[in-house]
Short mmCIF file of C-alpha atoms in Angstrom, two decimals:
data_model
loop_
_atom_site.label_atom_id
_atom_site.label_comp_id
_atom_site.label_asym_id
_atom_site.label_seq_id
_atom_site.Cartn_x
_atom_site.Cartn_y
_atom_site.Cartn_z
CA MET A 492 -3.81 -26.48 -49.69
CA LYS A 493 -0.54 -27.95 -48.96
CA THR A 494 0.58 -30.44 -46.56
CA THR A 495 2.36 -29.28 -43.05
CA ASP A 496 2.98 -30.06 -39.60
CA VAL A 497 2.32 -28.14 -36.11
CA GLY A 498 6.21 -28.98 -35.09
CA SER A 499 6.87 -31.42 -32.39
CA LEU A 500 7.95 -35.20 -32.37
CA PRO A 501 8.89 -37.40 -30.04
CA PRO A 502 12.82 -36.46 -29.52
CA LEU A 503 15.52 -39.34 -30.99
CA GLU A 504 17.40 -38.65 -27.70
CA PRO A 505 16.58 -37.87 -24.01
CA ARG A 506 14.91 -34.18 -24.09
CA GLU A 507 17.50 -32.80 -21.13
CA LYS A 508 20.14 -34.12 -23.40
CA LEU A 509 19.24 -32.24 -26.50
CA ASP A 510 18.58 -28.98 -24.79
CA ARG A 511 22.49 -29.18 -23.91
CA ALA A 512 23.30 -29.95 -27.47
CA ALA A 513 20.95 -27.28 -28.52
CA SER A 514 23.03 -24.56 -26.55
CA ALA A 515 26.43 -26.48 -28.06
CA TYR A 516 25.05 -25.89 -31.48
CA VAL A 517 24.41 -22.23 -31.51
CA SER A 518 27.58 -21.22 -29.43
CA VAL A 519 30.59 -20.11 -31.26
CA VAL A 520 32.88 -22.78 -29.30
CA GLY A 521 30.56 -25.48 -30.16
CA TYR A 522 30.17 -24.79 -34.19
CA LEU A 523 33.74 -23.55 -34.35
CA THR A 524 35.04 -27.07 -32.67
CA GLU A 525 32.37 -29.71 -34.12
CA SER A 526 31.55 -30.74 -30.48
CA SER A 527 29.80 -34.14 -30.46
CA LEU A 528 26.42 -32.64 -28.69
CA ALA A 529 26.41 -29.84 -31.33
CA LYS A 530 27.13 -32.47 -34.32
CA LEU A 531 24.53 -35.04 -32.65
CA PHE A 532 21.76 -32.34 -32.65
CA GLU A 533 22.27 -31.23 -35.99
CA LYS A 534 22.16 -35.12 -36.75
CA VAL A 535 18.67 -35.58 -34.98
CA VAL A 536 16.93 -32.46 -36.42
CA LEU A 537 17.95 -33.02 -40.18
CA LYS A 538 16.87 -36.76 -39.48
CA SER A 539 13.64 -35.64 -37.83
CA LEU A 540 12.81 -33.37 -41.16
CA GLU A 541 13.55 -35.78 -43.73
CA ASP A 542 11.31 -38.36 -41.88
CA LYS A 543 8.89 -35.93 -42.06
CA VAL A 544 9.31 -35.02 -46.01
CA LYS A 545 9.18 -38.76 -46.15
CA ALA A 546 5.82 -39.24 -44.42
CA GLY A 547 4.37 -36.45 -47.30
CA VAL A 548 4.92 -33.04 -45.76
CA GLU A 549 5.65 -30.46 -48.20
CA ALA A 550 6.00 -27.13 -46.07
CA PRO A 551 7.35 -28.96 -42.87
CA ASN A 552 7.64 -27.23 -39.58
CA TYR A 553 11.06 -27.22 -38.14
CA PRO A 554 11.32 -30.54 -35.77
CA GLN A 555 10.81 -29.31 -32.41
CA LEU A 556 11.93 -31.96 -30.69
CA ARG A 557 11.94 -29.70 -26.98
CA ASP A 558 9.59 -28.15 -24.50
CA MET A 559 7.42 -25.61 -26.62
CA ASN A 560 7.71 -22.99 -24.02
CA GLU A 561 10.89 -23.69 -22.24
CA MET A 562 13.42 -23.90 -25.21
CA PHE A 563 12.25 -20.05 -25.56
CA MET A 564 12.55 -19.23 -21.98
CA ARG A 565 15.91 -20.61 -22.03
CA GLN A 566 16.76 -17.80 -24.29
CA VAL A 567 15.32 -14.79 -22.45
CA SER A 568 17.35 -12.61 -19.77
CA GLY A 569 15.45 -10.49 -17.00
CA VAL A 570 13.72 -13.77 -15.44
CA ARG A 571 14.50 -16.09 -12.80
CA ARG A 572 12.74 -19.61 -12.06
CA ALA A 573 11.21 -19.69 -8.68
CA ARG A 574 8.94 -21.99 -7.31
CA GLY A 575 5.23 -21.58 -8.48
CA GLY A 576 6.68 -20.03 -11.94
CA TYR A 577 8.86 -17.89 -13.51
CA GLU A 578 9.71 -13.93 -11.78
CA VAL A 579 10.71 -10.90 -13.51
CA GLU A 580 13.78 -9.47 -12.48
CA GLY A 581 14.51 -6.85 -14.98
CA ARG A 582 13.62 -6.03 -18.55
CA LEU A 583 13.22 -9.29 -20.48
CA ARG A 584 15.10 -9.34 -23.51
CA ALA A 585 16.10 -12.58 -25.81
CA LEU A 586 19.59 -13.07 -24.82
CA SER A 587 19.72 -15.00 -28.57
CA PRO A 588 16.75 -15.06 -30.60
CA LYS A 589 18.37 -17.82 -32.78
CA VAL A 590 16.32 -20.82 -32.81
CA PRO A 591 18.90 -23.74 -32.75
CA GLU A 592 16.31 -26.38 -34.68
CA LEU A 593 16.25 -23.37 -37.87
CA GLU A 594 19.93 -22.65 -37.53
CA VAL A 595 20.12 -26.47 -38.54
CA LEU A 596 18.16 -26.22 -41.23
CA ARG A 597 19.72 -22.80 -42.46
CA ARG A 598 23.43 -24.53 -42.29
CA ASN A 599 22.52 -27.25 -44.03
CA LEU A 600 20.77 -25.75 -47.78
CA SER A 601 21.97 -28.81 -49.98
CA VAL A 602 19.94 -31.23 -47.20
CA LEU A 603 17.01 -29.23 -48.28
CA ARG A 604 17.53 -29.44 -52.05
CA GLU A 605 18.24 -32.98 -51.71
CA LEU A 606 15.03 -33.68 -49.86
CA GLY A 607 13.08 -31.01 -52.40
CA VAL A 608 11.92 -29.00 -49.36
CA SER A 609 11.58 -25.21 -50.73
CA GLU A 610 9.12 -24.55 -48.07
CA LEU A 611 9.30 -24.38 -44.59
CA ARG A 612 7.14 -23.36 -41.66
CA ALA A 613 8.36 -21.99 -37.99
CA CYS A 614 6.91 -22.08 -34.79
CA VAL A 615 6.83 -19.86 -31.41
CA THR A 616 5.19 -19.83 -28.07
CA GLY A 617 3.00 -16.81 -28.17
CA PRO A 618 3.30 -14.21 -25.60
CA TYR A 619 0.13 -15.01 -23.79
CA THR A 620 0.69 -18.41 -23.37
CA LEU A 621 4.54 -17.75 -22.14
CA SER A 622 2.66 -15.26 -19.85
CA THR A 623 1.13 -17.98 -17.95
CA LEU A 624 4.09 -19.18 -16.87
CA PHE A 625 4.79 -16.46 -14.64
CA LYS A 626 3.97 -15.79 -11.09
CA THR A 627 2.60 -12.62 -11.82
CA ARG A 628 0.88 -11.37 -14.64
CA THR A 629 0.76 -7.93 -16.10
CA PRO A 630 0.04 -5.83 -19.14
CA ASP A 631 3.99 -4.96 -19.04
CA LEU A 632 5.28 -8.49 -18.51
CA ILE A 633 2.66 -9.45 -21.60
CA ALA A 634 4.30 -6.10 -23.74
CA GLN A 635 7.82 -7.23 -23.07
CA LEU A 636 6.98 -10.86 -24.11
CA GLY A 637 5.46 -9.49 -27.29
CA GLU A 638 8.88 -7.46 -27.59
CA VAL A 639 10.88 -11.10 -26.90
CA VAL A 640 8.89 -13.27 -29.44
CA THR A 641 8.81 -10.61 -32.13
CA LYS A 642 12.91 -11.16 -32.11
CA PHE A 643 12.64 -14.89 -31.94
CA THR A 644 10.32 -14.24 -34.99
CA GLU A 645 12.70 -11.92 -36.82
CA ALA A 646 15.61 -14.47 -36.35
CA SER A 647 13.11 -17.40 -37.93
CA VAL A 648 12.50 -15.94 -41.17
CA PHE A 649 15.26 -16.97 -43.88
CA ASN A 650 14.83 -17.02 -47.87
CA LEU A 651 18.48 -18.69 -48.72
CA ARG A 652 19.12 -20.28 -52.09
CA GLY A 653 15.86 -22.14 -52.83
CA ALA A 654 14.64 -22.19 -49.33
CA ARG A 655 12.41 -20.34 -47.31
CA VAL A 656 10.48 -20.18 -44.29
CA THR A 657 6.68 -19.05 -45.59
CA LEU A 658 4.76 -19.93 -42.51
CA VAL A 659 5.09 -18.76 -38.99
CA PHE A 660 2.80 -19.86 -36.56
CA VAL A 661 2.62 -18.23 -33.06
CA ASP A 662 1.28 -21.05 -30.56
CA GLU A 663 -1.51 -19.86 -28.17
CA PRO A 664 -3.01 -23.33 -26.80
CA VAL A 665 -3.82 -21.29 -23.52
CA LEU A 666 -6.17 -18.69 -25.40
CA GLY A 667 -10.01 -19.30 -24.25
CA PHE A 668 -9.18 -21.76 -21.29
CA LEU A 669 -8.73 -19.50 -18.70
CA ASP A 670 -11.33 -16.49 -16.97
CA ASP A 671 -8.48 -14.19 -17.44
CA PRO A 672 -9.65 -10.44 -15.78
CA LEU A 673 -6.22 -9.50 -18.19
CA LEU A 674 -8.04 -9.63 -21.14
CA ASP A 675 -11.59 -8.04 -20.15
CA PRO A 676 -12.99 -5.42 -22.34
CA GLU A 677 -11.41 -2.33 -22.86
CA SER A 678 -8.95 -3.28 -20.11
CA VAL A 679 -5.22 -2.16 -20.91
CA GLY A 680 -3.81 -5.95 -20.72
CA ARG A 681 -6.29 -6.58 -23.32
CA GLU A 682 -5.13 -3.77 -25.65
CA ALA A 683 -1.21 -4.85 -24.24
CA LEU A 684 -1.83 -8.55 -25.96
CA LEU A 685 -3.11 -7.28 -29.63
CA LYS A 686 -0.43 -4.83 -29.44
CA ALA A 687 2.00 -7.73 -28.89
CA TRP A 688 0.34 -10.43 -31.40
CA GLU A 689 0.05 -7.20 -34.16
CA GLN A 690 4.27 -6.77 -33.91
CA VAL A 691 5.13 -10.63 -34.10
CA CYS A 692 2.57 -11.08 -37.26
CA HIS A 693 3.91 -7.49 -38.84
CA LYS A 694 6.94 -8.82 -38.38
CA ALA A 695 6.95 -12.27 -39.75
CA SER A 696 4.66 -10.48 -42.75
CA SER A 697 7.33 -7.68 -43.25
CA LEU A 698 9.88 -10.55 -43.92
CA GLY A 699 7.70 -12.49 -46.53
CA ALA A 700 6.09 -15.29 -44.76
CA GLU A 701 2.43 -15.73 -43.82
CA ALA A 702 1.40 -15.33 -39.78
CA GLY A 703 -0.65 -17.85 -38.08
CA PHE A 704 -1.87 -18.46 -34.86
CA HIS A 705 -2.32 -22.52 -33.69
CA LEU A 706 -5.07 -22.54 -31.48
CA HIS A 707 -6.82 -25.17 -28.94
CA THR A 708 -10.03 -23.11 -29.30
CA THR A 709 -11.27 -20.14 -30.85
CA ALA A 710 -13.91 -19.46 -28.05
CA ASN A 711 -11.97 -16.10 -27.45
CA PRO A 712 -12.48 -14.05 -30.62
CA LEU A 713 -9.55 -11.41 -29.45
CA PHE A 714 -7.58 -12.81 -32.45
CA TRP A 715 -9.58 -11.75 -35.16
CA GLU A 716 -8.47 -8.18 -34.52
CA VAL A 717 -4.85 -9.06 -35.18
CA GLU A 718 -4.66 -7.02 -38.92
CA HIS A 719 -1.63 -8.76 -39.77
CA LEU A 720 -2.46 -12.15 -38.72
CA LYS A 721 -3.10 -14.28 -42.18
CA ILE A 722 -3.90 -17.79 -40.84
CA ILE A 723 -5.62 -19.63 -38.15
CA GLN A 724 -6.02 -23.06 -37.07
CA SER A 725 -7.84 -24.73 -34.16
CA HIS A 726 -8.32 -28.08 -32.93
CA VAL A 727 -10.57 -30.69 -34.60
CA GLY A 728 -14.41 -30.12 -33.42
CA ASP A 729 -13.82 -26.44 -33.02
CA PRO A 730 -17.01 -24.77 -34.73
CA ILE A 731 -14.74 -23.21 -37.04
CA TYR A 732 -14.90 -26.17 -38.83
CA GLU A 733 -18.30 -27.33 -38.16
CA ARG A 734 -19.69 -24.61 -40.34
CA LYS A 735 -18.88 -21.66 -42.08
CA GLU A 736 -17.27 -18.71 -40.17
CA PRO A 737 -18.20 -15.55 -41.89
CA LYS A 738 -15.74 -13.72 -39.97
CA LEU A 739 -12.82 -15.25 -41.84
CA GLU A 740 -13.72 -13.64 -45.14
CA GLU A 741 -14.91 -10.05 -43.19
CA HIS A 742 -11.59 -10.13 -41.77
CA ASP A 743 -9.56 -11.35 -44.95
CA LYS A 744 -8.23 -14.40 -43.37
CA LEU A 745 -7.27 -18.18 -44.08
CA ILE A 746 -7.67 -21.27 -42.21
CA ALA A 747 -5.77 -24.31 -41.95
CA ALA A 748 -7.48 -27.22 -41.75
CA SER A 749 -6.87 -29.51 -38.96
CA VAL A 750 -7.61 -33.34 -40.49
CA CYS A 751 -6.58 -35.64 -37.44
CA ARG A 752 -7.35 -35.44 -33.48
CA THR A 753 -3.59 -36.34 -31.29
CA ASP A 754 -5.20 -36.46 -28.15
CA LEU A 755 -4.05 -40.53 -27.79
CA ASP A 756 -5.80 -40.68 -24.48
CA ALA A 757 -9.10 -39.89 -25.97
CA LEU A 758 -8.94 -41.63 -28.87
CA ILE A 759 -7.98 -45.05 -27.06
CA ALA A 760 -11.20 -44.05 -24.45
CA GLU A 761 -13.59 -44.15 -27.29
CA LYS A 762 -12.47 -47.49 -28.27
CA VAL A 763 -11.81 -49.32 -25.32
CA GLY A 764 -13.53 -47.15 -22.63
CA GLU A 765 -11.87 -44.79 -19.88
CA GLY A 766 -11.30 -48.25 -17.34
CA ARG A 767 -8.84 -49.88 -19.53
CA LEU A 768 -6.39 -46.70 -20.72
CA GLY A 769 -3.97 -47.85 -18.11
CA GLU A 770 -4.09 -51.16 -19.76
CA VAL A 771 -3.29 -50.24 -23.02
CA TRP A 772 -0.75 -47.46 -21.95
CA ALA A 773 0.85 -50.65 -20.21
CA SER A 774 0.81 -52.18 -23.61
CA ILE A 775 2.28 -49.65 -25.50
CA ARG A 776 4.79 -49.36 -23.24
CA SER A 777 5.61 -52.54 -23.50
CA GLY A 778 5.97 -53.24 -26.71
CA GLY A 779 3.12 -55.37 -26.98
CA SER A 780 1.44 -52.73 -29.02
CA SER A 781 2.37 -50.14 -31.49
CA GLY A 782 -0.91 -48.10 -30.95
CA VAL A 783 -1.62 -48.12 -34.68
CA GLU A 784 -4.79 -49.19 -34.03
CA TYR A 785 -5.93 -45.97 -32.09
CA LEU A 786 -4.90 -43.30 -34.60
CA GLU A 787 -7.94 -42.09 -36.67
CA GLY A 788 -8.58 -43.86 -40.28
CA LEU A 789 -7.52 -41.92 -43.21
CA GLU A 790 -10.69 -41.82 -44.90
CA LEU A 791 -11.86 -39.83 -41.80
CA MET A 792 -9.48 -37.66 -42.42
CA ALA A 793 -9.89 -37.12 -46.06
CA ARG A 794 -13.57 -36.40 -45.00
CA ARG A 795 -12.58 -33.66 -42.83
CA ALA A 796 -10.11 -31.92 -45.30
CA ARG A 797 -13.04 -31.76 -47.56
CA ARG A 798 -15.37 -30.20 -45.55
CA ALA A 799 -12.73 -27.73 -44.77
CA LEU A 800 -12.48 -27.54 -48.96
CA GLU A 801 -16.44 -27.31 -49.27
CA LEU A 802 -16.89 -24.79 -46.39
CA TYR A 803 -13.61 -22.44 -47.32
CA GLY A 804 -12.62 -23.09 -50.92
CA SER A 805 -9.54 -21.25 -51.71
CA ARG A 806 -9.16 -20.30 -48.17
CA VAL A 807 -7.55 -22.99 -46.97
CA ALA A 808 -4.32 -22.50 -46.67
CA CYS A 809 -3.12 -25.65 -45.54
CA SER A 810 -3.74 -28.92 -43.82
CA CYS A 811 -2.09 -30.79 -40.47
CA PRO A 812 -2.48 -32.69 -37.72
CA GLU A 813 -4.32 -30.36 -35.00
CA CYS A 814 -1.57 -30.26 -32.89
CA GLY A 815 2.29 -31.62 -32.35
CA LEU A 816 3.20 -34.90 -32.01
CA GLY A 817 5.56 -35.00 -29.05
CA SER A 818 3.38 -36.51 -26.68
CA PHE A 819 3.14 -39.99 -28.87
CA PRO A 820 4.49 -42.71 -27.43
CA SER A 821 6.95 -43.76 -30.17
CA TYR A 822 8.23 -41.96 -32.94
CA SER A 823 7.21 -44.26 -35.78
CA LEU A 824 3.22 -43.68 -34.34
CA ALA A 825 3.74 -40.19 -34.82
CA LEU A 826 5.06 -40.28 -38.43
CA GLU A 827 2.52 -42.57 -39.30
CA CYS A 828 0.02 -40.22 -38.08
CA LEU A 829 1.80 -37.59 -39.87
CA ARG A 830 1.76 -39.86 -43.06
CA ARG A 831 -2.08 -40.35 -43.07
CA ALA A 832 -2.77 -36.42 -42.36
CA SER A 833 -0.98 -35.78 -45.31
CA GLU A 834 -2.12 -38.64 -47.54
CA ALA A 835 -5.73 -37.29 -46.54
CA ALA A 836 -4.87 -33.59 -47.74
CA LYS A 837 -4.00 -35.13 -51.06
CA ILE A 838 -7.08 -37.35 -51.88
CA ALA A 839 -9.22 -34.29 -50.99
CA ARG A 840 -7.61 -31.74 -52.96
#
């Protein structure tokens, strides 16, 4: 049960600036001229990766410091922004399927060796979640997004001189929360999504990585039908972590143990009540409180890791927080959460 993470951290620079810096890093001009923006992007990504490793993460996700949807949509042609969502204006294509954060790691293999990093996790936002950004959703849109995400996946996997991407997780946080007629039984949309998912997962596995889904709920069981999907992760409290799910063995899949909650609003409300949420957040933002007192404790996280092992044994592939930490109020608080989650897994195994 290796330790990993979902991806996001609070950015060390403004997100708008990082968006520009990411574009500069993968542009020919930016790379050849070593522009200040490109160098800044490289520095921030490597710093964040180093901090993940120091927190105990053994197979770190590339530091996802930008919006999980927009970082991919910015690299898709055939769409235009409109009020109320994206609109299709042509065939969707990945303009450049390279994920800039992963390019930083690919170009700095010596740094990975110095940090002792041999395994990496890559996340891509899934076709279903991306489809919800559009004003009009159709089976063909999902199919085209499946092709685009497959291109991102293909460009994300590498195996170079001792460092390789071993995990590719498709982020589908929206699945299970919408009453979506597109996914009705025997519908064209349902089949289009299954085909899109299979295309993405097959590409990852064909390149030597294990394909996983990061979900917020397993309420919609459609994902079980994806043949090349190997690892399933959901949020703390999901039934899959409360009692043994026979489908895991039936479909020959593994599980990622989510060992800690990451919804700070909920964690704060449990301690002080919803009525004091504003007061607590004001204190955190002003520096009066670090917020660390609202994180879950190490022993609770370790109990969750042990419970996953009791339920699934060798089918527990990895462990990590339930979600990304990009919404945390400070970088240091996010790292403390990662440190506890990693330590909990090591206590349990």
